[in-house]
Tab-separated table of C-alpha atoms in Angstrom:
chain	number	residue	atom	x	y	z
A	1	UNK	CA	73.495	91.081	100.041
A	2	UNK	CA	73.363	93.580	102.841
A	3	UNK	CA	70.321	94.819	104.722
A	4	UNK	CA	69.544	96.675	107.842
A	5	UNK	CA	69.097	94.899	111.128
A	6	UNK	CA	70.794	92.328	113.300
A	7	UNK	CA	69.777	88.709	113.645
A	8	UNK	CA	68.107	89.365	117.006
A	9	UNK	CA	66.113	92.178	115.428
A	10	UNK	CA	65.408	90.016	112.417
A	11	UNK	CA	63.974	87.298	114.642
A	12	UNK	CA	61.717	89.869	116.284
A	13	UNK	CA	60.680	91.081	112.859
A	14	UNK	CA	59.734	87.549	111.845
A	15	UNK	CA	57.153	87.484	114.604
A	16	UNK	CA	55.825	90.848	113.470
A	17	UNK	CA	55.667	90.223	109.782
A	18	UNK	CA	53.259	87.423	108.997
A	19	UNK	CA	55.726	84.719	108.245
A	20	UNK	CA	58.612	86.858	106.985
A	21	UNK	CA	61.669	84.718	106.361
A	22	UNK	CA	64.980	86.525	106.165
A	23	UNK	CA	67.593	85.548	103.614
A	24	UNK	CA	69.731	82.639	104.834
A	25	UNK	CA	73.516	83.071	104.734
A	26	UNK	CA	74.967	81.291	101.684
A	27	UNK	CA	77.714	78.811	102.490
A	28	UNK	CA	80.312	81.140	100.961
A	29	UNK	CA	79.781	83.615	103.785
A	30	UNK	CA	82.158	82.163	106.325
A	31	UNK	CA	83.984	84.571	108.577
A	32	UNK	CA	85.818	86.632	105.975
A	33	UNK	CA	87.003	89.491	108.165
A	34	UNK	CA	90.425	88.057	109.029
A	35	UNK	CA	91.480	87.812	105.390
A	36	UNK	CA	89.270	90.437	103.732
A	37	UNK	CA	91.660	93.378	103.673
A	38	UNK	CA	94.413	91.584	101.746
A	39	UNK	CA	92.161	89.362	99.610
A	40	UNK	CA	92.366	89.854	95.817
A	41	UNK	CA	89.465	91.759	94.277
A	42	UNK	CA	88.189	89.920	91.206
A	43	UNK	CA	86.697	92.356	88.708
A	44	UNK	CA	84.890	90.476	85.947
A	45	UNK	CA	81.811	90.202	83.774
A	46	UNK	CA	78.924	87.766	83.594
A	47	UNK	CA	77.048	88.284	80.383
A	48	UNK	CA	76.438	92.037	80.214
A	49	UNK	CA	76.893	92.526	83.977
A	50	UNK	CA	80.098	93.846	85.542
A	51	UNK	CA	80.906	92.075	88.801
A	52	UNK	CA	83.133	92.406	91.845
A	53	UNK	CA	83.901	89.217	93.748
A	54	UNK	CA	86.135	88.856	96.815
A	55	UNK	CA	86.862	85.467	98.391
A	56	UNK	CA	84.160	83.968	96.169
A	57	UNK	CA	81.521	86.343	97.558
A	58	UNK	CA	79.493	88.599	95.206
A	59	UNK	CA	80.229	92.084	96.526
A	60	UNK	CA	78.514	94.176	93.848
A	61	UNK	CA	77.132	93.935	90.324
A	62	UNK	CA	76.563	96.701	87.801
A	63	UNK	CA	72.795	96.151	87.517
A	64	UNK	CA	72.607	97.874	90.928
A	65	UNK	CA	73.388	101.222	89.233
A	66	UNK	CA	69.825	102.644	89.464
A	67	UNK	CA	69.818	101.901	93.199
A	68	UNK	CA	73.242	103.452	93.733
A	69	UNK	CA	72.103	106.512	91.770
A	70	UNK	CA	69.037	106.854	94.005
A	71	UNK	CA	71.067	106.496	97.224
A	72	UNK	CA	73.648	109.007	95.980
A	73	UNK	CA	70.899	111.499	95.180
A	74	UNK	CA	69.471	111.111	98.695
A	75	UNK	CA	72.767	111.489	100.535
A	76	UNK	CA	73.779	114.497	98.405
A	77	UNK	CA	70.461	116.333	98.730
A	78	UNK	CA	72.091	118.943	101.001
A	79	UNK	CA	75.360	119.132	99.080
A	80	UNK	CA	78.310	119.885	101.352
A	81	UNK	CA	80.540	117.151	102.804
A	82	UNK	CA	79.535	113.592	101.956
A	83	UNK	CA	80.734	110.362	103.573
A	84	UNK	CA	80.485	107.130	101.587
A	85	UNK	CA	81.227	103.840	103.353
A	86	UNK	CA	81.958	100.979	100.969
A	87	UNK	CA	83.298	101.645	97.455
A	88	UNK	CA	82.470	98.397	95.627
A	89	UNK	CA	82.397	98.978	91.881
A	90	UNK	CA	82.440	102.723	92.406
A	91	UNK	CA	78.895	103.155	91.112
A	92	UNK	CA	77.653	105.390	93.925
A	93	UNK	CA	80.987	107.218	94.074
A	94	UNK	CA	80.621	108.270	90.449
A	95	UNK	CA	77.043	109.420	91.062
A	96	UNK	CA	78.123	111.385	94.151
A	97	UNK	CA	80.881	113.054	92.131
A	98	UNK	CA	78.286	114.285	89.666
A	99	UNK	CA	75.889	115.742	92.238
A	100	UNK	CA	75.610	119.540	92.443
A	101	UNK	CA	76.658	121.253	95.649
A	102	UNK	CA	78.960	118.527	96.974
A	103	UNK	CA	82.212	120.129	98.146
A	104	UNK	CA	84.033	117.122	99.608
A	105	UNK	CA	83.696	113.350	99.287
A	106	UNK	CA	85.191	110.920	101.809
A	107	UNK	CA	85.282	107.200	100.983
A	108	UNK	CA	85.911	104.445	103.550
A	109	UNK	CA	86.924	101.059	102.095
A	110	UNK	CA	88.234	97.945	103.859
A	111	UNK	CA	89.688	95.879	101.009
A	112	UNK	CA	93.175	97.040	100.007
A	113	UNK	CA	92.794	96.427	96.273
A	114	UNK	CA	89.376	98.065	96.101
A	115	UNK	CA	90.787	101.002	98.097
A	116	UNK	CA	93.560	101.307	95.510
A	117	UNK	CA	90.949	101.525	92.746
A	118	UNK	CA	89.059	104.095	94.827
A	119	UNK	CA	92.220	106.219	95.085
A	120	UNK	CA	92.571	106.146	91.298
A	121	UNK	CA	88.996	107.397	91.124
A	122	UNK	CA	89.776	110.116	93.673
A	123	UNK	CA	92.742	111.326	91.617
A	124	UNK	CA	90.477	112.241	88.707
A	125	UNK	CA	87.274	113.114	90.575
A	126	UNK	CA	85.572	116.440	90.018
A	127	UNK	CA	84.980	116.929	93.746
A	128	UNK	CA	87.923	116.827	96.205
A	129	UNK	CA	87.900	113.182	97.310
A	130	UNK	CA	89.866	111.290	99.945
A	131	UNK	CA	89.998	107.556	100.632
A	132	UNK	CA	90.343	106.197	104.176
A	133	UNK	CA	91.403	102.554	104.107
A	134	UNK	CA	90.229	100.210	106.842
A	135	UNK	CA	87.146	98.612	108.350
A	136	UNK	CA	84.508	101.224	109.007
A	137	UNK	CA	84.298	100.118	112.645
A	138	UNK	CA	87.902	101.311	113.077
A	139	UNK	CA	87.796	104.388	110.842
A	140	UNK	CA	84.413	105.967	111.508
A	141	UNK	CA	84.784	106.495	115.291
A	142	UNK	CA	87.818	108.676	114.551
A	143	UNK	CA	85.798	111.085	112.384
A	144	UNK	CA	84.641	114.361	113.895
A	145	UNK	CA	81.075	114.619	115.175
A	146	UNK	CA	78.619	116.777	113.206
A	147	UNK	CA	81.048	117.072	110.309
A	148	UNK	CA	79.045	115.661	107.377
A	149	UNK	CA	75.971	116.747	105.450
A	150	UNK	CA	75.213	113.351	103.928
A	151	UNK	CA	76.148	109.704	104.517
A	152	UNK	CA	75.752	106.646	102.270
A	153	UNK	CA	76.439	103.267	103.864
A	154	UNK	CA	76.774	100.108	101.756
A	155	UNK	CA	79.265	97.499	102.939
A	156	UNK	CA	79.568	93.777	102.401
A	157	UNK	CA	78.775	91.511	105.405
A	158	UNK	CA	81.934	89.750	106.537
A	159	UNK	CA	80.478	87.195	108.942
A	160	UNK	CA	77.419	84.984	108.644
A	161	UNK	CA	75.846	86.945	111.483
A	162	UNK	CA	76.000	90.118	109.419
A	163	UNK	CA	74.356	88.740	106.284
A	164	UNK	CA	70.911	89.870	107.420
A	165	UNK	CA	71.897	93.364	108.492
A	166	UNK	CA	74.958	94.100	106.367
A	167	UNK	CA	76.405	95.774	109.475
A	168	UNK	CA	74.092	98.764	108.968
A	169	UNK	CA	72.438	98.683	112.385
A	170	UNK	CA	75.819	99.234	114.014
A	171	UNK	CA	76.301	102.273	111.803
A	172	UNK	CA	73.011	104.006	112.568
A	173	UNK	CA	74.171	105.594	115.824
A	174	UNK	CA	77.464	106.672	114.243
A	175	UNK	CA	75.561	108.290	111.392
A	176	UNK	CA	73.473	110.251	113.878
A	177	UNK	CA	76.673	111.415	115.574
A	178	UNK	CA	78.469	112.382	112.367
A	179	UNK	CA	75.684	114.310	110.681
A	180	UNK	CA	75.160	118.007	111.053
A	181	UNK	CA	71.651	119.225	111.873
A	182	UNK	CA	69.528	118.633	108.804
A	183	UNK	CA	71.982	116.089	107.384
A	184	UNK	CA	70.671	112.999	105.608
A	185	UNK	CA	71.614	109.329	105.951
A	186	UNK	CA	70.833	106.464	103.584
A	187	UNK	CA	71.949	102.856	103.346
A	188	UNK	CA	71.576	99.576	101.477
A	189	UNK	CA	68.448	97.857	102.747
A	190	UNK	CA	67.307	94.333	101.888
A	191	UNK	CA	66.065	92.030	104.620
A	192	UNK	CA	63.438	89.648	103.314
A	193	UNK	CA	62.344	87.440	100.450
A	194	UNK	CA	59.453	89.645	99.336
A	195	UNK	CA	59.057	93.344	98.596
A	196	UNK	CA	56.040	93.553	100.910
A	197	UNK	CA	57.944	92.057	103.859
A	198	UNK	CA	61.002	94.225	103.224
A	199	UNK	CA	58.964	97.432	103.164
A	200	UNK	CA	56.965	96.333	106.225
A	201	UNK	CA	60.158	95.608	108.138
A	202	UNK	CA	61.513	99.040	107.314
A	203	UNK	CA	58.324	100.722	108.537
A	204	UNK	CA	57.865	98.656	111.701
A	205	UNK	CA	61.436	97.930	112.822
A	206	UNK	CA	63.912	100.326	111.224
A	207	UNK	CA	61.942	103.582	111.336
A	208	UNK	CA	61.331	103.491	115.126
A	209	UNK	CA	64.964	102.565	115.728
A	210	UNK	CA	66.267	105.475	113.657
A	211	UNK	CA	63.906	107.884	115.396
A	212	UNK	CA	65.118	106.653	118.775
A	213	UNK	CA	68.637	107.684	117.732
A	214	UNK	CA	67.609	111.269	117.037
A	215	UNK	CA	66.675	111.236	113.358
A	216	UNK	CA	63.783	113.659	113.119
A	217	UNK	CA	62.410	112.666	109.724
A	218	UNK	CA	62.508	109.063	108.507
A	219	UNK	CA	60.922	108.014	105.241
A	220	UNK	CA	61.619	105.869	102.216
A	221	UNK	CA	61.594	105.970	98.471
A	222	UNK	CA	61.854	103.054	96.086
A	223	UNK	CA	63.634	102.335	92.839
A	224	UNK	CA	63.034	99.597	90.314
A	225	UNK	CA	65.899	97.370	89.220
A	226	UNK	CA	66.398	94.446	86.856
A	227	UNK	CA	68.699	91.851	88.427
A	228	UNK	CA	69.692	89.059	86.032
A	229	UNK	CA	68.086	85.653	86.634
A	230	UNK	CA	71.415	84.205	87.796
A	231	UNK	CA	72.034	86.853	90.488
A	232	UNK	CA	72.908	85.109	93.764
A	233	UNK	CA	71.732	87.722	96.222
A	234	UNK	CA	68.767	89.721	94.917
A	235	UNK	CA	65.656	88.718	93.006
A	236	UNK	CA	63.038	91.392	93.682
A	237	UNK	CA	62.130	94.096	91.150
A	238	UNK	CA	62.814	97.074	93.427
A	239	UNK	CA	64.800	98.347	96.399
A	240	UNK	CA	63.869	100.393	99.442
A	241	UNK	CA	65.764	103.695	99.531
A	242	UNK	CA	65.987	104.768	103.196
A	243	UNK	CA	65.846	108.492	103.989
A	244	UNK	CA	66.793	109.543	107.532
A	245	UNK	CA	67.242	113.241	108.349
A	246	UNK	CA	69.018	114.423	111.462
């Protein structure tokens, strides 16, 4: 549902990528920001898949677990202090909690009910964990520079203009500011209808942008997933796993 770059960047990428068409915003993605924080979080199941829906929008589904595991492994590769932005179903949070060497886990979550669930998780977590409630755009600028060893960013887009980038592009510069030297940043990335176009976009658009912000090593991994046929927001058989080292 998320992705990496803004609509302007996406339009540039279209010209670069041999007919790449970015995912169009579903009609359910109206401007949700004004009501998102207080909106009920609907935890449910669809077949064998656990789901989280807010305001009718599919925020996360449990089939994403292999991807969340891969992102957690990347952001925890240095151990130390880890920042996770977006709690969702808590999949990546649980994987982060099980990673060796992590000494502190900070979670930023905008929806009040999801933040409450995150605090319940924090109460029983193995690693000391704190939950900061609010939109990341308000919370993250208050965090101390060069204070984290790893960052995982995966938030739900709250306006139609954010559907393509999932707000990640706005976070890239903040991630560069927050990471200590050698720290690693990863994020949800899905920008196109095909795997080829998604990977090409990452290489040709995202990598140069991250390097321009001071990330010294930028690469990617990939992980295979099995979304159910009725999934609204993802239909490829794998995800890009961004790796950006400060």
